[in-house]
Short mmCIF file of C-alpha atoms in Angstrom, two decimals:
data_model
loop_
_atom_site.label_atom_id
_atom_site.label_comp_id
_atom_site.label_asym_id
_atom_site.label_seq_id
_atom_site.Cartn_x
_atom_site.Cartn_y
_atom_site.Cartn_z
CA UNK A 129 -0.08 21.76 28.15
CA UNK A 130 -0.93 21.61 24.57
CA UNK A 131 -3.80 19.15 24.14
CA UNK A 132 -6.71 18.96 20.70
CA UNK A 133 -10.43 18.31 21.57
CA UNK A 134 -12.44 16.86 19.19
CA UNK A 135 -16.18 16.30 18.85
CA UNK A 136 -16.70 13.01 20.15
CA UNK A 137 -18.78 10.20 17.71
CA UNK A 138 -19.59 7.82 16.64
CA UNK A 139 -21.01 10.49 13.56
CA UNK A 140 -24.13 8.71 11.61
CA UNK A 141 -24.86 10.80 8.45
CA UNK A 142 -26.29 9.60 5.00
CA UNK A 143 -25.05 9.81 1.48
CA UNK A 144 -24.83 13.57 0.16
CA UNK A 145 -25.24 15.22 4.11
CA UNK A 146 -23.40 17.82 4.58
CA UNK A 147 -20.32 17.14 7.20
CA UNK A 148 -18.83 19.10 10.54
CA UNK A 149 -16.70 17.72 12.25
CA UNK A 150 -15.20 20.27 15.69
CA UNK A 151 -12.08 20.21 16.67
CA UNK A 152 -10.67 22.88 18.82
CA UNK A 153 -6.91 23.42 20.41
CA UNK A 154 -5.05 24.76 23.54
CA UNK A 155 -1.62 25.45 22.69
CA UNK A 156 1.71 27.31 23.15
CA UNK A 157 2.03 30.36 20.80
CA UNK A 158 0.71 29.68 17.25
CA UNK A 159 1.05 25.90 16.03
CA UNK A 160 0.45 23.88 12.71
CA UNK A 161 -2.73 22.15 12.44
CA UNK A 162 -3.63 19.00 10.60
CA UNK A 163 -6.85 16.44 10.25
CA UNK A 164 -5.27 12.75 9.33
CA UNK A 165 -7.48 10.25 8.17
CA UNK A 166 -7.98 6.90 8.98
CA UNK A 167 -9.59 3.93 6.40
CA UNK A 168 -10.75 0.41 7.99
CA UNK A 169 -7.89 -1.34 8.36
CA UNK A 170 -4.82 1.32 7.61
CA UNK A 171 -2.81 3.52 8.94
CA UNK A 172 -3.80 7.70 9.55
CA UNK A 173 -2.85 9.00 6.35
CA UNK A 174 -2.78 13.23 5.96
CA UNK A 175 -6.24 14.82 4.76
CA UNK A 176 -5.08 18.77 5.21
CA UNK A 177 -2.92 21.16 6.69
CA UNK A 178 -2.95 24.81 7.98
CA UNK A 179 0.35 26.37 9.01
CA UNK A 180 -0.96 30.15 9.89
CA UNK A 181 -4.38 32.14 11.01
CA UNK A 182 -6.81 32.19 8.58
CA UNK A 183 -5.09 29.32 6.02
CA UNK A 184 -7.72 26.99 4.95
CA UNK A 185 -6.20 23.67 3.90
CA UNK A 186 -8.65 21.45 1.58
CA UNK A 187 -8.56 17.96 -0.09
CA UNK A 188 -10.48 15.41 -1.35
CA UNK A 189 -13.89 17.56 -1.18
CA UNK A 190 -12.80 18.37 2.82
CA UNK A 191 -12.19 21.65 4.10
CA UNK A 192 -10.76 23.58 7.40
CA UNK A 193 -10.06 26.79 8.25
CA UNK A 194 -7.12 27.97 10.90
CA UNK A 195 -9.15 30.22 13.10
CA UNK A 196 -7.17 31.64 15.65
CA UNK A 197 -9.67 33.76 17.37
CA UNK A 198 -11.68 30.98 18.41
CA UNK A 199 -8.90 28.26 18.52
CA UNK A 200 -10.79 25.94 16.37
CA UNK A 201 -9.98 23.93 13.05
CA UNK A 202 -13.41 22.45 12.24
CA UNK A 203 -13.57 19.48 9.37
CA UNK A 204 -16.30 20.40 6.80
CA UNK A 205 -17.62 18.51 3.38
CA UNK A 206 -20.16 19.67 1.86
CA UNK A 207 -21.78 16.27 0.32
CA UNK A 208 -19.96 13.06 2.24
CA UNK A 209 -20.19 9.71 0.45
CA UNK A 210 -19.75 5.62 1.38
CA UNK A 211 -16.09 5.82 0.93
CA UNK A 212 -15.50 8.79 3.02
CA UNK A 213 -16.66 6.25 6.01
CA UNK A 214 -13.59 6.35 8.51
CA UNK A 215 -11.93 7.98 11.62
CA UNK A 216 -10.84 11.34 11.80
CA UNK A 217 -8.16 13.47 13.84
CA UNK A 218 -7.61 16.41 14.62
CA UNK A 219 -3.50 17.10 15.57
CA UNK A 220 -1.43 20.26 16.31
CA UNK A 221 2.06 20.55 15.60
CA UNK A 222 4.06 23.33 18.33
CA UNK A 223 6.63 25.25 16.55
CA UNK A 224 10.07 23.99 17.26
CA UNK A 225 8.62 20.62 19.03
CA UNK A 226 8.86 17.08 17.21
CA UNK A 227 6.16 15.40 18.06
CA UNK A 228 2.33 15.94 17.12
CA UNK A 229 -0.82 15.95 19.72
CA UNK A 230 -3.92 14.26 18.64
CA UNK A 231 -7.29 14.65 19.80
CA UNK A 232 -9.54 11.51 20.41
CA UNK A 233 -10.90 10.81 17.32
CA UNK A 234 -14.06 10.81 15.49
CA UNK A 235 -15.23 7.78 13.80
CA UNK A 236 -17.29 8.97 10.91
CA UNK A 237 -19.85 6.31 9.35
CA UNK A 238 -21.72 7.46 6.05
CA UNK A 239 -24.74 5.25 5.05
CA UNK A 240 -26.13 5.19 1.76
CA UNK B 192 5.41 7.74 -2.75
CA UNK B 193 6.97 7.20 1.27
CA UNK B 194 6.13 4.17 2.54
CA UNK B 195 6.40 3.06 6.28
CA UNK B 196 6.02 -0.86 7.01
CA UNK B 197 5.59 -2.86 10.22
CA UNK B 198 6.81 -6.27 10.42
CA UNK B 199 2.94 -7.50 11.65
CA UNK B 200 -0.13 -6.74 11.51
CA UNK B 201 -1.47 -8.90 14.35
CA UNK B 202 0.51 -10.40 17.01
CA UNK B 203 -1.05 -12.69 19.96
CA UNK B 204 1.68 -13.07 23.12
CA UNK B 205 1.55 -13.89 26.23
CA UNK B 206 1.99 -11.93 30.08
CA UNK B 207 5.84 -11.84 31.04
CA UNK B 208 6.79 -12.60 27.17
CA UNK B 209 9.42 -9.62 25.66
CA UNK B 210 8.04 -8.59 22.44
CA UNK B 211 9.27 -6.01 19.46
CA UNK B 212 7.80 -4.66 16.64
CA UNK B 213 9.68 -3.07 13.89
CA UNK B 214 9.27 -0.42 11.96
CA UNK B 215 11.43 0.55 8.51
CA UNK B 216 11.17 3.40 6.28
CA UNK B 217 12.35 4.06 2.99
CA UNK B 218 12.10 7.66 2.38
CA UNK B 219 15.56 8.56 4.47
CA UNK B 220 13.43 10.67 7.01
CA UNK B 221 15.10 11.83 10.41
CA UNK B 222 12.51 11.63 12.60
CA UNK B 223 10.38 8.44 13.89
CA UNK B 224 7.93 8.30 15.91
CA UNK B 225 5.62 5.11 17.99
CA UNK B 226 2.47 5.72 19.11
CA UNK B 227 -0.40 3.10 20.91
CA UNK B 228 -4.30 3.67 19.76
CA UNK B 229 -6.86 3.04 21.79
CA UNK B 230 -10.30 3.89 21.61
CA UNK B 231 -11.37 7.32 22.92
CA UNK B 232 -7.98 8.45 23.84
CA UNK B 233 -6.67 9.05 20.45
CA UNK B 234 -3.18 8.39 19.73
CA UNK B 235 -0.82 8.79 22.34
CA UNK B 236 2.71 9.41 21.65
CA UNK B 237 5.66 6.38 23.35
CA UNK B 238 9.15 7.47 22.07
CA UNK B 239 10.13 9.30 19.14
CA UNK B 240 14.17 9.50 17.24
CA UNK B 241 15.53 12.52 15.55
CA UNK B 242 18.26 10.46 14.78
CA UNK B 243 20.42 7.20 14.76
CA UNK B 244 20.87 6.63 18.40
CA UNK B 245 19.10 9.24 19.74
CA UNK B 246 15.67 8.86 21.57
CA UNK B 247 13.21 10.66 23.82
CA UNK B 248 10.39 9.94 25.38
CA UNK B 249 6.66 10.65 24.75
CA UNK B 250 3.82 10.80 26.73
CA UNK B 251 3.72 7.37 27.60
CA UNK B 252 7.32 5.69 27.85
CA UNK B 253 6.54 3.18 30.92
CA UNK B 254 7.09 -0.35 30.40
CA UNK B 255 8.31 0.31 26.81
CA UNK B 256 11.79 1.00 25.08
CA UNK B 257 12.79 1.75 22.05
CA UNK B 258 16.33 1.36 19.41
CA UNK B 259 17.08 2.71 16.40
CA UNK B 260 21.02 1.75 15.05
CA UNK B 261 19.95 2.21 11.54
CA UNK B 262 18.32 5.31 10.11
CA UNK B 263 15.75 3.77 8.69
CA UNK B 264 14.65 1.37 11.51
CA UNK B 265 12.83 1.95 14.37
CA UNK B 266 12.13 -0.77 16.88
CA UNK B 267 9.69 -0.32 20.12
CA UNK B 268 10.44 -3.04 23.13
CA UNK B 269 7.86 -4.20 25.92
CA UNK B 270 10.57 -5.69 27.92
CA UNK B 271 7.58 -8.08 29.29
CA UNK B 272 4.53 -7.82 27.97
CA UNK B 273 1.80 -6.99 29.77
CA UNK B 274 -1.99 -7.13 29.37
CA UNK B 275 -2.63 -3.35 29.41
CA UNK B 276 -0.47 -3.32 26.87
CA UNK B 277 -3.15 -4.63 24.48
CA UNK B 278 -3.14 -1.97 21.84
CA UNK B 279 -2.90 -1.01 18.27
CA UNK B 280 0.73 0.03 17.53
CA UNK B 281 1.21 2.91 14.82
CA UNK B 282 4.94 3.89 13.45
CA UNK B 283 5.07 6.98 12.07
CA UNK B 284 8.21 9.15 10.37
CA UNK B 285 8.68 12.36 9.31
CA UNK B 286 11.69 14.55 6.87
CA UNK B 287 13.22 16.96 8.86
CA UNK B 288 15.37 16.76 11.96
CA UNK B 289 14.29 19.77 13.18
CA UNK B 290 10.36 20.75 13.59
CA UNK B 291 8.54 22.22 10.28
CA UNK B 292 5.74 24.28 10.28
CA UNK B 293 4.11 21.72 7.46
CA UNK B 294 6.02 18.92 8.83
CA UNK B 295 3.78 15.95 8.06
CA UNK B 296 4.31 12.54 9.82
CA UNK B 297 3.70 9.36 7.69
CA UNK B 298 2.16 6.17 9.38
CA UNK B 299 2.34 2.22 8.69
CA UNK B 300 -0.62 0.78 8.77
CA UNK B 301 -0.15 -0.38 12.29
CA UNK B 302 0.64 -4.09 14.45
CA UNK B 303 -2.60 -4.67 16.76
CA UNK B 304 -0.82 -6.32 19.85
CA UNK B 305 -2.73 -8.98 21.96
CA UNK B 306 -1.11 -9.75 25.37
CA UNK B 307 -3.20 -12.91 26.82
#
């Protein structure tokens, strides 16, 4: 079935590091990809999206390419701060299903 | 902005009890969606609506149900509670009725459930 692995954590990095975070996917023919976000305390809120090979969605200083040759949609910053201290995940969406599939989670903890 | 609330943020209750948690959403989307969060497995998906009435189950439907008679509310059941059951809770909608390539979901900010 389709399923997301992620790399697992906890990640320690300090102030100004540079970020990866791996996430790789098993799925049906070619699916959506997204990295939600997660704050202390809140819900997952959306960081990025990718809808086709080679798309690299960005935001906030984050990055990810769609890279269909390797099946992988790896989280990247190039100089992480205090506030960017939270859980990530990885999710695929299947063309012409509902639901999303997450991976585990990474819980991401910047110190400064 | 879309904005997805839960009626609690923390609830304590106890083995055998029947508890619900409510979702609402304000943004008129189609699809809802209830997932449980639990450390290293991520979020796994319970029951999801495409529309009023209509329901189907996730990954994870046992010893849960679910109703939605208004569009914009979504409620999940645990007919009696149970303490494996312990969980964060995470409502989630989305626009379309039909999948979207870019069809992002939108999340409350999530009930963490205590069954004693």
């Amino acid at each position: 079935g389709d399923s997301v692995t992620q790399m697992e954590g906890p990640v320690t990095l300090s102030e100004e590091a540079f970020l990866t975070i791996n996430c790789t996917y098993t799925a049906t023919g070619y699916p959506s990809l997204f990295w939600y976000v997660q704050y202390p305390g809140e819900g997952l809120q959306l960081l990025l999206k990718a809808t086709k090979a080679d798309d690299k969605g960005s935001n906030k200083g984050f990055e990810a390419t769609y890279r269909k040759e390797t099946t992988s949609f790896h989280l990247e910053k190039g100089s992480v701060q205090v506030s960017d201290s939270a859980v990530y995940f990885c999710a695929l969406l299947v063309k012409g299903a509902q639901k999303l599939v997450f991976g585990q989670g990474t819980r991401l903890t910047i110190n400064p | 902005d879309v904005k997805v609330t839960q009626s609690s943020r923390y609830l304590v209750k106890r083995t055998g009890e029947k508890v619900f948690l409510e979702c609402v959403q304000d943004m008129d989307h189609e699809n809802m969606f209830w997932y449980r969060q639990d450390p290293g497995l991520g979020l796994r998906l319970i029951y999801f609506s495409y529309d009023v009435k209509m329901k189907e189950k996730g990954d994870i439907p046992e010893g849960y149900s679910v109703s939605r008679e208004k569009k914009e509310r979504f409620s999940l059941i645990l007919e009696s509670a149970s303490t494996n059951q312990t969980s964060m809770y995470l409502c989630a909608s989305s626009r379309f009725g039909t999948a979207k390539p870019n069809n992002e979901q939108f999340f409350g900010p999530g009930t963490r459930l205590t069954v004693l």
